[in-house]
Tab-separated table of C-alpha atoms and ligand atoms in Angstrom:
chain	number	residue	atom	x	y	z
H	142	UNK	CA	18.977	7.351	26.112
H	143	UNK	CA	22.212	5.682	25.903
H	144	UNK	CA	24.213	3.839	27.998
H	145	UNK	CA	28.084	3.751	26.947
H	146	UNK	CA	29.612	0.928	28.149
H	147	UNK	CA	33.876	0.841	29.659
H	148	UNK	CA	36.338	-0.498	27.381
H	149	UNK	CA	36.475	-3.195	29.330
H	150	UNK	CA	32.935	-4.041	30.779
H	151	UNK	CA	32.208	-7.615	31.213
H	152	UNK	CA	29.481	-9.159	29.211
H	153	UNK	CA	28.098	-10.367	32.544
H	154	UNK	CA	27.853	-5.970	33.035
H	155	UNK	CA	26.303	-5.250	30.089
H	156	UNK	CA	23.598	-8.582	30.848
H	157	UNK	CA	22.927	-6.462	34.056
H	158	UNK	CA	22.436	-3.404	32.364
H	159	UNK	CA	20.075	-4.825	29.814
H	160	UNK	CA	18.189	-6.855	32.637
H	161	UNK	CA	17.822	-3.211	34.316
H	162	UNK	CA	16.440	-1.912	31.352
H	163	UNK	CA	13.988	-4.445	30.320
H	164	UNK	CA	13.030	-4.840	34.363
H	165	UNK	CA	11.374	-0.852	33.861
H	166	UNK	CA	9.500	-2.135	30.889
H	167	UNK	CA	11.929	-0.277	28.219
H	168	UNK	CA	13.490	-1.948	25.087
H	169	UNK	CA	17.396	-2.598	25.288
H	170	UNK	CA	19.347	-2.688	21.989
H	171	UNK	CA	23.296	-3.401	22.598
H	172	UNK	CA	25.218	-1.654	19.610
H	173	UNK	CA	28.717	-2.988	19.695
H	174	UNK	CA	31.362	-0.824	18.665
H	175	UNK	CA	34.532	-1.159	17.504
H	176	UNK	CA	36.397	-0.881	21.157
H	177	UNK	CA	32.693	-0.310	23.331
H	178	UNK	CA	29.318	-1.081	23.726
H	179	UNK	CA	26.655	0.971	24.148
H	180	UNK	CA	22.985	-0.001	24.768
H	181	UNK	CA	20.181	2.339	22.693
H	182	UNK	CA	16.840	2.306	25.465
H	183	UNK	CA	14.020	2.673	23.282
H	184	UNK	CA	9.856	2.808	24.699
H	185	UNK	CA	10.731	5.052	26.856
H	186	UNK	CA	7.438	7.464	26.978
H	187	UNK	CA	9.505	10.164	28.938
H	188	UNK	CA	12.644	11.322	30.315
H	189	UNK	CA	14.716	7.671	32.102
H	190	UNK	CA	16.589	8.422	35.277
H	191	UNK	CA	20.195	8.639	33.817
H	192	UNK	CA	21.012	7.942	38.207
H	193	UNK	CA	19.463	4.715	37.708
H	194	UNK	CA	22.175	3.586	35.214
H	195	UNK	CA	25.220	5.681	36.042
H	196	UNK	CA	26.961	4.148	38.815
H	197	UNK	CA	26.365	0.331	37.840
H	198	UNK	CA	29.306	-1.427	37.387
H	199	UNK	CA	30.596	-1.540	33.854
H	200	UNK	CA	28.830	1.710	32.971
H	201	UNK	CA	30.924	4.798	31.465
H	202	UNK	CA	28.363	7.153	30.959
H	203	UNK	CA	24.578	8.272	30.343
H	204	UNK	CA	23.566	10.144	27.224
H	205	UNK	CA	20.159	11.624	26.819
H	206	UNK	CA	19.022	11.016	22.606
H	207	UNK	CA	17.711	14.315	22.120
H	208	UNK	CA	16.172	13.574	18.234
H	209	UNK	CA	13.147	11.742	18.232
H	210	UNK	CA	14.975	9.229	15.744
H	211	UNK	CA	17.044	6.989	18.125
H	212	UNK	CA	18.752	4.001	16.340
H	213	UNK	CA	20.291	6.281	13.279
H	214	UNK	CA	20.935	8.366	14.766
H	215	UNK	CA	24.887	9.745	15.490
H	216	UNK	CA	24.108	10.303	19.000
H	217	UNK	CA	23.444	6.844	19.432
H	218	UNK	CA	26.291	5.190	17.269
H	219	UNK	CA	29.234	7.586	16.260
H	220	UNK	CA	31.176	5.503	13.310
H	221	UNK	CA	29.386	5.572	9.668
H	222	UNK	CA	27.357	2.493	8.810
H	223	UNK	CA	29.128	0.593	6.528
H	224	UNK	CA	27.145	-2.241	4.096
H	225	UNK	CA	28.684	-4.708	2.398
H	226	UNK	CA	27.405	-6.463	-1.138
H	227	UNK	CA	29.606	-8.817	-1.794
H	228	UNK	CA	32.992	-7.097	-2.121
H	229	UNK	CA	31.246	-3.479	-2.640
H	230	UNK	CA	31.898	-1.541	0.185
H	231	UNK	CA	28.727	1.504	0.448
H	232	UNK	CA	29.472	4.481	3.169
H	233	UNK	CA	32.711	5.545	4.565
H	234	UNK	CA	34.924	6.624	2.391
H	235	UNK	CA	33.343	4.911	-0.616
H	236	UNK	CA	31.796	6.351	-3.556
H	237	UNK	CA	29.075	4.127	-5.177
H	238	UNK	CA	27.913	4.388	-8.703
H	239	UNK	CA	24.487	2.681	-9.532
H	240	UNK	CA	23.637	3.065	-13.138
H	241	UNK	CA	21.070	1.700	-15.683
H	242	UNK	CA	17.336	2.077	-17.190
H	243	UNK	CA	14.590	3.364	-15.547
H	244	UNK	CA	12.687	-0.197	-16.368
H	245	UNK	CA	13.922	-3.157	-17.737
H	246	UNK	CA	12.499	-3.413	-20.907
H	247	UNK	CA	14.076	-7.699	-22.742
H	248	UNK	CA	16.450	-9.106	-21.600
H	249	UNK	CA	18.264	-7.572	-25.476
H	250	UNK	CA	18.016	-3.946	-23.767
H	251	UNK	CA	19.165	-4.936	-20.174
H	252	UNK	CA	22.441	-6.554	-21.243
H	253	UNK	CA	23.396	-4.278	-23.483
H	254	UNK	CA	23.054	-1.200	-21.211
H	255	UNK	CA	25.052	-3.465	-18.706
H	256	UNK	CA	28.234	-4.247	-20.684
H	257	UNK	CA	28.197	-0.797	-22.076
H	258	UNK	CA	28.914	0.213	-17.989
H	259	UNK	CA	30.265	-2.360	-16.473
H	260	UNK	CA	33.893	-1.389	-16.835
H	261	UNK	CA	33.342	2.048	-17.141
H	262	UNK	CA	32.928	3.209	-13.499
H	263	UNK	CA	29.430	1.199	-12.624
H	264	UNK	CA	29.382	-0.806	-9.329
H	265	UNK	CA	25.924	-1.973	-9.323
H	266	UNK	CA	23.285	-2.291	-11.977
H	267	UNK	CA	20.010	-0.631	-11.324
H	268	UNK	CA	17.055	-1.260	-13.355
H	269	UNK	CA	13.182	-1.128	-12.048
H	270	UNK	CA	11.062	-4.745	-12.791
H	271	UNK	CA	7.991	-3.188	-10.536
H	272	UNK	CA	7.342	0.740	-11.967
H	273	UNK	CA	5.047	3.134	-9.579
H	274	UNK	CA	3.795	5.083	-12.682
H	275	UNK	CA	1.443	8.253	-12.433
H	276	UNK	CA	-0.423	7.034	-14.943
H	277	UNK	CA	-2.505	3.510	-15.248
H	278	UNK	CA	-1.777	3.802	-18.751
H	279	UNK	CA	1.794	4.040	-18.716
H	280	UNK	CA	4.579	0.730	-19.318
H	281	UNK	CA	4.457	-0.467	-15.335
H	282	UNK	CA	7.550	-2.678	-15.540
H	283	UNK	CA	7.636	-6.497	-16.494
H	284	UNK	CA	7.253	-8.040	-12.750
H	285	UNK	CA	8.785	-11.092	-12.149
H	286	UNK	CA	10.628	-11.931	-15.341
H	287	UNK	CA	12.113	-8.327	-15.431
H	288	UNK	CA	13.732	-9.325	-11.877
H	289	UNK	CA	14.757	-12.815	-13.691
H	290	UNK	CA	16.639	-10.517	-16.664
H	291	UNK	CA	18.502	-8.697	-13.980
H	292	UNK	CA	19.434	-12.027	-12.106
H	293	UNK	CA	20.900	-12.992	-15.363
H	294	UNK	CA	22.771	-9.751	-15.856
H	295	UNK	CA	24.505	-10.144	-12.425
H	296	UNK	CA	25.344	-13.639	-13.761
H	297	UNK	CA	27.124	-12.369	-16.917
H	298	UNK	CA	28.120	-9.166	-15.844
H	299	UNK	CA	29.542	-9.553	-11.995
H	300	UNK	CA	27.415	-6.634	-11.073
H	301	UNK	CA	25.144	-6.780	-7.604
H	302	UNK	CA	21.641	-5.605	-8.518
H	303	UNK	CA	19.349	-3.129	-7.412
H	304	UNK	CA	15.745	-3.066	-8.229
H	305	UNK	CA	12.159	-1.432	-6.407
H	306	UNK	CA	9.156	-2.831	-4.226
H	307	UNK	CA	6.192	-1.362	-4.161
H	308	UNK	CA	4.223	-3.925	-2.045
H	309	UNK	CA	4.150	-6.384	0.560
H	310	UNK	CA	2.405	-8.862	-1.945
H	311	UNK	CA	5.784	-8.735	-3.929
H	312	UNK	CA	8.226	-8.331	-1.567
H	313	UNK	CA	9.492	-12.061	-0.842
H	314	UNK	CA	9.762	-12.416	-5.144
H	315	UNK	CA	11.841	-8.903	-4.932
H	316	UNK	CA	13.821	-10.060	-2.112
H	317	UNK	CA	14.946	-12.947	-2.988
H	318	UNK	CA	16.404	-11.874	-6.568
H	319	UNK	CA	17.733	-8.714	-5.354
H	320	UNK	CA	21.199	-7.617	-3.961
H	321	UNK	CA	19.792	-4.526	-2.357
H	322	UNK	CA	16.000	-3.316	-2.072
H	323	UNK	CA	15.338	-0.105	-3.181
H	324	UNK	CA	12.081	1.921	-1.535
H	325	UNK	CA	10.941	4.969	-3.970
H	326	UNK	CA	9.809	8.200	-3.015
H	327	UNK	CA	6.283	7.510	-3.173
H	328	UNK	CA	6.491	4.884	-0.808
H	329	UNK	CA	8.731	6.365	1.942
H	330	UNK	CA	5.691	6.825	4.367
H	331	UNK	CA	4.320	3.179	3.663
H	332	UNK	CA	5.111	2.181	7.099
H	333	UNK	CA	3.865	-1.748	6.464
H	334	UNK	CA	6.244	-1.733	3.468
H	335	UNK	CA	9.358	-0.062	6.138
H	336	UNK	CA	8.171	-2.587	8.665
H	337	UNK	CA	8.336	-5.791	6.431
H	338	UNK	CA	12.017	-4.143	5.184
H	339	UNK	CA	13.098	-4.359	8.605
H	340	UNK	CA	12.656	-8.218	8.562
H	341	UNK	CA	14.743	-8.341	5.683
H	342	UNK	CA	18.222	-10.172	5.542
H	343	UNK	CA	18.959	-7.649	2.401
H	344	UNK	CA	20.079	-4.319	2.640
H	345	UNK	CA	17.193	-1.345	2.218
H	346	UNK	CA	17.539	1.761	-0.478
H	347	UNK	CA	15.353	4.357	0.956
H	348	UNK	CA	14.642	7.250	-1.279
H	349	UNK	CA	13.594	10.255	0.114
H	350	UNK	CA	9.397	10.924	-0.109
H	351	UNK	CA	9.024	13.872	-2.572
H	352	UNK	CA	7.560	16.461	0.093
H	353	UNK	CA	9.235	14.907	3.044
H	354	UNK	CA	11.182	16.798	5.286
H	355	UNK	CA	14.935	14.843	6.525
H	356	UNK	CA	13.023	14.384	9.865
H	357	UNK	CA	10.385	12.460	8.645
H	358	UNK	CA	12.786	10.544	6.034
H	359	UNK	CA	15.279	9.400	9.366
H	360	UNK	CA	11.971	8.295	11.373
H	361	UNK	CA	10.916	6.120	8.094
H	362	UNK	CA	14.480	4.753	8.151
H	363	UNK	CA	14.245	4.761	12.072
H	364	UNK	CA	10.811	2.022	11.757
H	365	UNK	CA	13.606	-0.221	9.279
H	366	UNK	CA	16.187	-0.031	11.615
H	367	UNK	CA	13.888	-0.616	14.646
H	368	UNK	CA	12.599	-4.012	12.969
H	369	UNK	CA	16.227	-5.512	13.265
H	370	UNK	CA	17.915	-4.484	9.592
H	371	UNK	CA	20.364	-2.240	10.301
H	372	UNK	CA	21.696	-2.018	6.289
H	373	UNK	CA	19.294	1.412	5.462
H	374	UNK	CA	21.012	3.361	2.592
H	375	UNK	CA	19.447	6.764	2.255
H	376	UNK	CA	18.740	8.501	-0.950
H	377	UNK	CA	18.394	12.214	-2.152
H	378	UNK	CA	16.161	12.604	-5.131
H	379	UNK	CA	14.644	16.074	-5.099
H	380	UNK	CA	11.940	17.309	-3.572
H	381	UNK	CA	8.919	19.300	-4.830
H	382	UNK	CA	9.486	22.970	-4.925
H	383	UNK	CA	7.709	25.754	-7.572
H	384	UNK	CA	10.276	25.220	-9.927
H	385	UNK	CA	9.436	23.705	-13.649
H	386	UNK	CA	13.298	24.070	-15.077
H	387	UNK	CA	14.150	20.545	-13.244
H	388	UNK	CA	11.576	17.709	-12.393
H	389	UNK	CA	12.238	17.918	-8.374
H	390	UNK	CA	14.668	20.243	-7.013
H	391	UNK	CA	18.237	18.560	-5.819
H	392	UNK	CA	18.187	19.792	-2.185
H	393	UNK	CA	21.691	19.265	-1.919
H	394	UNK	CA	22.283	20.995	1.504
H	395	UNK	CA	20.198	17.436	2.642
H	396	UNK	CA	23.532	15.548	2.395
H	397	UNK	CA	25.898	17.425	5.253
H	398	UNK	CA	22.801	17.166	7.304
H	399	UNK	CA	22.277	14.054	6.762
H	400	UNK	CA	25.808	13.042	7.732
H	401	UNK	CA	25.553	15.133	10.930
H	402	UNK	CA	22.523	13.096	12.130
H	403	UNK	CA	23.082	9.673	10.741
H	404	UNK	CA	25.353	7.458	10.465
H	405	UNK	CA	23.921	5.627	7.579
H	406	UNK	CA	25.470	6.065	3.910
H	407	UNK	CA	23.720	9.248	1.966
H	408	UNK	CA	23.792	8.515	-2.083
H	409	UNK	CA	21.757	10.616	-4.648
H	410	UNK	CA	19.628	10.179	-7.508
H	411	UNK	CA	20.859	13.353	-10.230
H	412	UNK	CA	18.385	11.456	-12.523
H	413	UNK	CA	14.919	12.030	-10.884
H	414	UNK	CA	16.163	15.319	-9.337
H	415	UNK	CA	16.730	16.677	-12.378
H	416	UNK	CA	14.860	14.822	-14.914
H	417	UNK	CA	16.686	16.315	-17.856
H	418	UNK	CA	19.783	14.263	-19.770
H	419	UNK	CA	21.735	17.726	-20.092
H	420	UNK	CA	21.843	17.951	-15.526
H	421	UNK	CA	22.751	14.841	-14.800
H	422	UNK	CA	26.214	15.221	-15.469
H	423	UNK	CA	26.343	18.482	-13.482
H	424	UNK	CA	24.014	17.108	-10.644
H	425	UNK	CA	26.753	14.157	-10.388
H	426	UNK	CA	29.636	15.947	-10.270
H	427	UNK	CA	28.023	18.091	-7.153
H	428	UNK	CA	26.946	14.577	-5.202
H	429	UNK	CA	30.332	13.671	-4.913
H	430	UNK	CA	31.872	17.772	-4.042
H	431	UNK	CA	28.840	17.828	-1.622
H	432	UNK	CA	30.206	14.349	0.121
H	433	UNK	CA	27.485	11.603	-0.936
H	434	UNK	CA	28.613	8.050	-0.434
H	435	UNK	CA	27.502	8.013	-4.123
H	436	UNK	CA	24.621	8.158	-6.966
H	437	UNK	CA	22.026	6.495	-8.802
H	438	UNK	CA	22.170	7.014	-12.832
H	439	UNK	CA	19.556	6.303	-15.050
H	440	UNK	CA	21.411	5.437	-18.355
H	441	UNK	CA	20.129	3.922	-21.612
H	442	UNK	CA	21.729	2.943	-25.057
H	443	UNK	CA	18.284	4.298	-26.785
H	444	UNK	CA	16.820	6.679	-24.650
H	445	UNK	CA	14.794	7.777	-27.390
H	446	UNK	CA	13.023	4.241	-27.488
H	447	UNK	CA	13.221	4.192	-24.040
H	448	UNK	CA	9.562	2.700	-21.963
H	449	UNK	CA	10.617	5.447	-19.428
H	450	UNK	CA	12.257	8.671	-18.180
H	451	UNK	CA	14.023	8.459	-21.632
H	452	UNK	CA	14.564	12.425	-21.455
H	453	UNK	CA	16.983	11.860	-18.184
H	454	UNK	CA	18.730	8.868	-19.261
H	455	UNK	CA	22.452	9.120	-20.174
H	456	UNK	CA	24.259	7.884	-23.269
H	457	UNK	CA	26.539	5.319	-22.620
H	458	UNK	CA	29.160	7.461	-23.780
H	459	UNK	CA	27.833	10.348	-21.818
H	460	UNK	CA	27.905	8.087	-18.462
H	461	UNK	CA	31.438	7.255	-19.313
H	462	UNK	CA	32.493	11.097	-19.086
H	463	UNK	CA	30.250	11.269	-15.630
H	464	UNK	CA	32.617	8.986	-14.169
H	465	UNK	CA	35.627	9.725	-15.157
H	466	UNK	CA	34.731	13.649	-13.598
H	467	UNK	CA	33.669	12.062	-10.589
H	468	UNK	CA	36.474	10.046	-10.378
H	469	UNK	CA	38.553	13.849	-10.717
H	470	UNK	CA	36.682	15.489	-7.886
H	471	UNK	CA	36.946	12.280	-5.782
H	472	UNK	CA	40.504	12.487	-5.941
H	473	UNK	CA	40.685	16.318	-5.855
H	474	UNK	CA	39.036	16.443	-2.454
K	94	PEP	C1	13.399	4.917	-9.723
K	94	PEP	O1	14.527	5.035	-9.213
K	94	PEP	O2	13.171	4.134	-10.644
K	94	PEP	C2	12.287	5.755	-9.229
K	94	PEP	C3	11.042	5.529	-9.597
K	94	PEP	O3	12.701	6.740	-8.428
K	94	PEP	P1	11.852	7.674	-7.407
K	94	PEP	O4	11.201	6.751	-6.431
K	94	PEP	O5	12.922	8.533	-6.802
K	94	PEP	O6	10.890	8.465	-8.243
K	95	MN	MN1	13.086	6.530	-13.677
């Protein structure tokens, strides 16, 4: 349930309201807006008298939260989320472009993929330290001093960074070298990780869980936002279907739902939904027709040498042309 506030309720009101709340044993979460508050009631087993609320003083009106996701959802708070990172600006009417290597590799390979995009259309730079690999045998990232190579190409390059977690035993090291904190697929249901990512001061990248339906990727998003960080970016990067032409299958129709339920950004990841060079482009130029707050591009200057997903990473030159398309249909629409 909600609780929407008058324009101009007292904050003495809204204390009373909250103090009603919290006397029935529910949860009260104030959401200012930008000219009311509302207040989210969360712990409620089962229907709440909307009587109980309605006719205190200060109170507009009672909304019943149909969706069993409360705090992202639209019903609850109507304006897009908005994060900041430093002066990058992601949801709204922002398009975000994330770009670099699967894994960080030296410190040689990171820089150079960097300064090949920095002024070409990248906004962040993405690059994973900690790799969930399928197999044991495969490169699984450098750790520690791949997040120290990325610190130092924010340094040269100006660009925020985004890298992975993959466990609470390496989530304080992630956290505190990272600009944003990106959750992969195969961890959207690890609901220790989502709760220690709602403690977090930095915002949360949550990728969409490879069979998971948009349901139960809001309710992972819903256990972040529930733990106090309200920064969640959301990310489509294909699901599983019986295809074999593309490594997951783009389920593009997920961003206008998406943006009907939440109010948090959407981006997508053409890279992993594709997971061939030659549909990346393509993939791209449909994330921003579609209406994603932006994408995730895996790009390296030898993907041929690459450690991994070397078959789906762009050509610097290649990721040039991406953006400068994007930047076309961005302005066509
Ligand atoms: C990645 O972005 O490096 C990654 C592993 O992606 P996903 O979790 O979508 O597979
Ligand atoms: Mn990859």
């Amino acid at each position: 349930m909600l609780i929407v506030m008058q324009k101009k309720a007292t904050q003495d009101q809204v204390d009373r309201v909250v103090d009603a709340i919290e006397s029935r044993k529910y949860q009260a979460r104030p959401l200012p807006g930008g000219e009311r508050v509302a207040i989210g009631v969360l712990y409620n087993k089962g229907a709440v008298d909307a009587n109980m609320f309605s006719s205190m003083p200060g109170v507009k009106e009672v909304i019943s939260v149909t969706r069993p996701y409360k705090l992202v959802s639209r019903e609850l708070k109507a304006d897009d989320t908005i994060i900041n990172v430093g002066d990058l600006q992601i949801g709204g009417n922002n398009f975000v472009i994330m770009a670099g290597p699967c894994a960080i590799e030296s410190y040689d390979q990171a820089i150079t993929i960097a300064e090949a995009i920095v002024n070409k259309g990248a906004h962040m730079f993405r690059g994973g330290a900690y790799k969930p690999r399928t197999s044991p045998y495969s490169f699984q990232g450098l750790g520690e001093e791949g997040l120290e190579i990325m610190a130092k190409v924010r340094e040269q390059t100006g660009m925020p960074i985004i890298t992975e977690v993959m466990d609470l035993e390496t989530f304080d090291q992630v956290e505190s070298h990272s600009d944003i904190i990106q959750i992969g697929t195969r961890n959207m249901q690890n609901f220790s990780l989502l709760r220690r990512a709602g403690q977090s001061s930095k915002p949360i990248f949550l990728k969409r869980g490879m069979a998971a339906t948009i349901d139960e990727w809001l309710m992972a998003a819903e256990y972040i936002l529930e733990g106090g960080n309200t920064d969640v970016i959301l990310c489509e990067r294909g699901v599983r279907t019986f295809v074999n032409h593309s490594r997951n299958t783009l389920d593009i129709s997920a961003v206008p739902v998406v943006k009907k339920e939440t109010h948090l950004p959407i981006m997508i990841d053409p890279s992993h939904a594709g997971g061939h060079r030659d549909q990346v482009i393509p993939l791209s130029r449909a994330s921003v027709a579609v209406g994603a707050h932006g994408i995730m591009v895996e790009v390296h200057h030898e993907p041929d040498k690459a450690m991994s997903d070397g078959g789906q990473s762009l050509y610097p030159d290649q990721f040039e042309q991406l953006c400068v398309q994007v930047e076309a249909i961005r302005q066509a629409i």
